[in-house]
PDB file of C-alpha atoms in Angstrom:
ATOM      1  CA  UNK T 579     357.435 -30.961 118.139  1.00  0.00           C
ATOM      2  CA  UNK T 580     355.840 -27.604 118.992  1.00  0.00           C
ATOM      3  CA  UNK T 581     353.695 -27.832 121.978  1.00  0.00           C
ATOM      4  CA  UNK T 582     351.512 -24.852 123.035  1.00  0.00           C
ATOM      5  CA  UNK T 583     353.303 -23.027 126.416  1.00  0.00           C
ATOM      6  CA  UNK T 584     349.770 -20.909 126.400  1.00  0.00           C
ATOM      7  CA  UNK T 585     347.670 -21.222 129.508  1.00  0.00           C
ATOM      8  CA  UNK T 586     344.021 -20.163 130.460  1.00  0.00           C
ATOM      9  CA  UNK T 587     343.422 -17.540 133.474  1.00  0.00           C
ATOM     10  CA  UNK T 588     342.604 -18.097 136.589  1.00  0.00           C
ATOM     11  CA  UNK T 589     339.603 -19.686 137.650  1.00  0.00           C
ATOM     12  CA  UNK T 590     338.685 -17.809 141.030  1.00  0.00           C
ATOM     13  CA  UNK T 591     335.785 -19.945 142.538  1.00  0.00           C
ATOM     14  CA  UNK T 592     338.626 -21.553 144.482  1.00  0.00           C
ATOM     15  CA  UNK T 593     336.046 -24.146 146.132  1.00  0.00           C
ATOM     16  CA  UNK T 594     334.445 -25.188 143.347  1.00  0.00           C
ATOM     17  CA  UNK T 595     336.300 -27.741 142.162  1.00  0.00           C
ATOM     18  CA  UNK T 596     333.360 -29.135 139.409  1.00  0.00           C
ATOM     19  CA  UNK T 597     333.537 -26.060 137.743  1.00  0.00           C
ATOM     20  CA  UNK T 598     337.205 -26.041 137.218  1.00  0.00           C
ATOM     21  CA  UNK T 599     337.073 -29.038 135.888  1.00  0.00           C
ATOM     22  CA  UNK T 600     335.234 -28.186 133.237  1.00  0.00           C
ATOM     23  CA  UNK T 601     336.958 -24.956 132.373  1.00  0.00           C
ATOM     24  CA  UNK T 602     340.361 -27.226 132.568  1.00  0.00           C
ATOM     25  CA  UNK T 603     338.721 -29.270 130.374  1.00  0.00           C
ATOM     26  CA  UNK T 604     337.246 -26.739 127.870  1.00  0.00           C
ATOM     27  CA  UNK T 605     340.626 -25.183 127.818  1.00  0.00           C
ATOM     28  CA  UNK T 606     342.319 -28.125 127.402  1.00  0.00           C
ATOM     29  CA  UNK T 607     339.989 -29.150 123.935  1.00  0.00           C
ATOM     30  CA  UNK T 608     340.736 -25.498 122.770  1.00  0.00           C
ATOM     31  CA  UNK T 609     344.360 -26.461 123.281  1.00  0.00           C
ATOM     32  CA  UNK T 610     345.811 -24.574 125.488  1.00  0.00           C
ATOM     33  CA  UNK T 611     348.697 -26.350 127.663  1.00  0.00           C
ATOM     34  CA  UNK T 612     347.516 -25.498 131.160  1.00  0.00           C
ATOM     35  CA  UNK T 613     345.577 -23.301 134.079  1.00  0.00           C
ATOM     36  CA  UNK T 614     346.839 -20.792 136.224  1.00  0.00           C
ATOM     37  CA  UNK T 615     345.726 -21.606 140.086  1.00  0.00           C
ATOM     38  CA  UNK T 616     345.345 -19.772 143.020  1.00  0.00           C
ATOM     39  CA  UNK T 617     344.931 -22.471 145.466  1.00  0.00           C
ATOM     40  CA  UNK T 618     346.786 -25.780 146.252  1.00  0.00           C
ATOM     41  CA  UNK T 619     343.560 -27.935 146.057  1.00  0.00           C
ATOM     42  CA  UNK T 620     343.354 -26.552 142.765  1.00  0.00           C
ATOM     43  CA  UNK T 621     346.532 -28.315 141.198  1.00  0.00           C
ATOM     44  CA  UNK T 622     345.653 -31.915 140.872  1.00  0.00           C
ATOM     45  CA  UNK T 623     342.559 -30.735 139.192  1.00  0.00           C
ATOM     46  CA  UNK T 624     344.312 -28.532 136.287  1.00  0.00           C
ATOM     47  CA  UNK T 625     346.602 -31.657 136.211  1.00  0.00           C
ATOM     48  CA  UNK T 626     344.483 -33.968 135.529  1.00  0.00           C
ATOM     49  CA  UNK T 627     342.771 -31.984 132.813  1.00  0.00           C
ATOM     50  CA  UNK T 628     345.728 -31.104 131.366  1.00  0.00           C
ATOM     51  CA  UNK T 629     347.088 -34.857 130.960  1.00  0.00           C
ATOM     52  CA  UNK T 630     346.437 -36.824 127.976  1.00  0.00           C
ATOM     53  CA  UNK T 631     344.882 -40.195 128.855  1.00  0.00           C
ATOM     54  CA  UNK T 632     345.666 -43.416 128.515  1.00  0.00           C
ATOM     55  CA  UNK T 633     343.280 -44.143 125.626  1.00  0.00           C
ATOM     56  CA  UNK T 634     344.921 -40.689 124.131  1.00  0.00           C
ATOM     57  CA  UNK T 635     348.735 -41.623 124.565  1.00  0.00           C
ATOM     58  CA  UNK T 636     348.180 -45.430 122.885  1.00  0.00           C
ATOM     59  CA  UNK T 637     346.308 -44.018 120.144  1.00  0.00           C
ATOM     60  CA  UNK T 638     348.772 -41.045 119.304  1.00  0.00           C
ATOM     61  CA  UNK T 639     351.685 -43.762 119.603  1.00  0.00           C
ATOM     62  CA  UNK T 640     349.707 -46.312 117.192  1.00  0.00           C
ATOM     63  CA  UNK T 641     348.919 -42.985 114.660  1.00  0.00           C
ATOM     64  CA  UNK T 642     352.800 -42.329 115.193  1.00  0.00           C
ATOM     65  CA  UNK T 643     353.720 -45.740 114.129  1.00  0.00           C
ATOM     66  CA  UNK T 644     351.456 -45.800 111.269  1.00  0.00           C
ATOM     67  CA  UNK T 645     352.330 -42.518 109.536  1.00  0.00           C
ATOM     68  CA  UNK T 646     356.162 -43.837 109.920  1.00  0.00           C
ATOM     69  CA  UNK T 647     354.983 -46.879 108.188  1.00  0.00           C
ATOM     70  CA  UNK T 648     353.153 -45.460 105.633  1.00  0.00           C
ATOM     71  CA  UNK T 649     356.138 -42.400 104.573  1.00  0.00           C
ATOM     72  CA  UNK T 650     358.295 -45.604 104.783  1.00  0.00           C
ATOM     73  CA  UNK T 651     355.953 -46.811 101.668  1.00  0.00           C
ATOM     74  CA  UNK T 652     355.775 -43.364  99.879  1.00  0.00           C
ATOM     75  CA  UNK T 653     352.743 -42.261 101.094  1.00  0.00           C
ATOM     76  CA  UNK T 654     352.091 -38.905 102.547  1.00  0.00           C
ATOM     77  CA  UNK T 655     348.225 -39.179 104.093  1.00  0.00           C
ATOM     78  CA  UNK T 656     346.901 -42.280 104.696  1.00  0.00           C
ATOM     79  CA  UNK T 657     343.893 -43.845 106.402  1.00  0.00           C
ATOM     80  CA  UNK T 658     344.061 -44.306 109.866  1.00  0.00           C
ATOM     81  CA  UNK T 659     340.893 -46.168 111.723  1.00  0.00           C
ATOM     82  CA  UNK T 660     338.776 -44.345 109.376  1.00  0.00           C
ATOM     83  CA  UNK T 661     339.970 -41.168 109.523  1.00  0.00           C
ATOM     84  CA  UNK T 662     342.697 -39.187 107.140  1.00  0.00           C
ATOM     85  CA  UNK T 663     345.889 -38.515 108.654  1.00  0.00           C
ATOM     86  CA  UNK T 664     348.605 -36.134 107.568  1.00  0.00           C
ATOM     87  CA  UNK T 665     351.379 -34.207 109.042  1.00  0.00           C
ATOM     88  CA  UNK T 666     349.245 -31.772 110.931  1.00  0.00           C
ATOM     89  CA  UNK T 667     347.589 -34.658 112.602  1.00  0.00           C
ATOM     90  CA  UNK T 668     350.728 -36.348 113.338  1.00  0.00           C
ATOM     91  CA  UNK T 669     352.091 -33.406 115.139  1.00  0.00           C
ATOM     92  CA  UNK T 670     349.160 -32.991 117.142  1.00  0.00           C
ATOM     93  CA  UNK T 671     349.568 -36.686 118.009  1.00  0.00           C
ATOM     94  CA  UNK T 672     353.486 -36.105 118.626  1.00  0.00           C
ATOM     95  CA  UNK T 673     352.201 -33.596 121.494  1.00  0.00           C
ATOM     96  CA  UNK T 674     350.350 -35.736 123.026  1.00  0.00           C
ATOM     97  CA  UNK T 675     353.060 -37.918 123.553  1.00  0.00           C
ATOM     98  CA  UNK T 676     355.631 -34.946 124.405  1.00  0.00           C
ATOM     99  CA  UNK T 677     353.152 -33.764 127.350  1.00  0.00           C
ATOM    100  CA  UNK T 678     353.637 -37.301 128.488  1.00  0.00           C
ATOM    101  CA  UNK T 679     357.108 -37.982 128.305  1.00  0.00           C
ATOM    102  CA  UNK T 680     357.634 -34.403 129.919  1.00  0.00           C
TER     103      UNK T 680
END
């Protein structure tokens, strides 16, 4: 799986740890794969960010499982709780579980 080595620029309010957060975040949705960080205190908050959850991980492994059942039975997209999956959403789902395993 291709995951993206791209990360976002420094965020240089070093103290303000709410509003790196939410750039992590932001950067994170847009998906890039990380922060650069000029402080220590900095680290677990771009790691965090950065981390798929737990919710994120089971549901990418269930989506994983599914699309593996459903080539199994000829299909190529296929309906996933409500939504249509196909091979660009099963990469994206393969990422999430290659950031975790990493």
């Amino acid at each position: 799986a291709v995951v993206s080595t791209q990360s976002t620029g420094v965020y240089i309010e070093y103290k303000d740890l709410e509003g790196l957060k939410r750039e992590s975040e932001k950067g994170f949705g847009f998906g890039f794969a990380g922060k650069q960080c000029i402080h220590p205190t900095q680290i677990p908050v771009i790691q965090s960010a950065f981390s798929p959850s737990h919710e994120q991980l089971e549901y990418a492994r269930e989506l994983i499982r599914s699309f593996e059942d459903n080539q199994a039975a000829g299909k190529g997209a296929f309906t996933f709780r409500g939504k249509m999956i196909d091979r660009p959403t099963l990469l994206q789902a393969k990422n999430v579980v290659d950031m975790f395993d990493e």
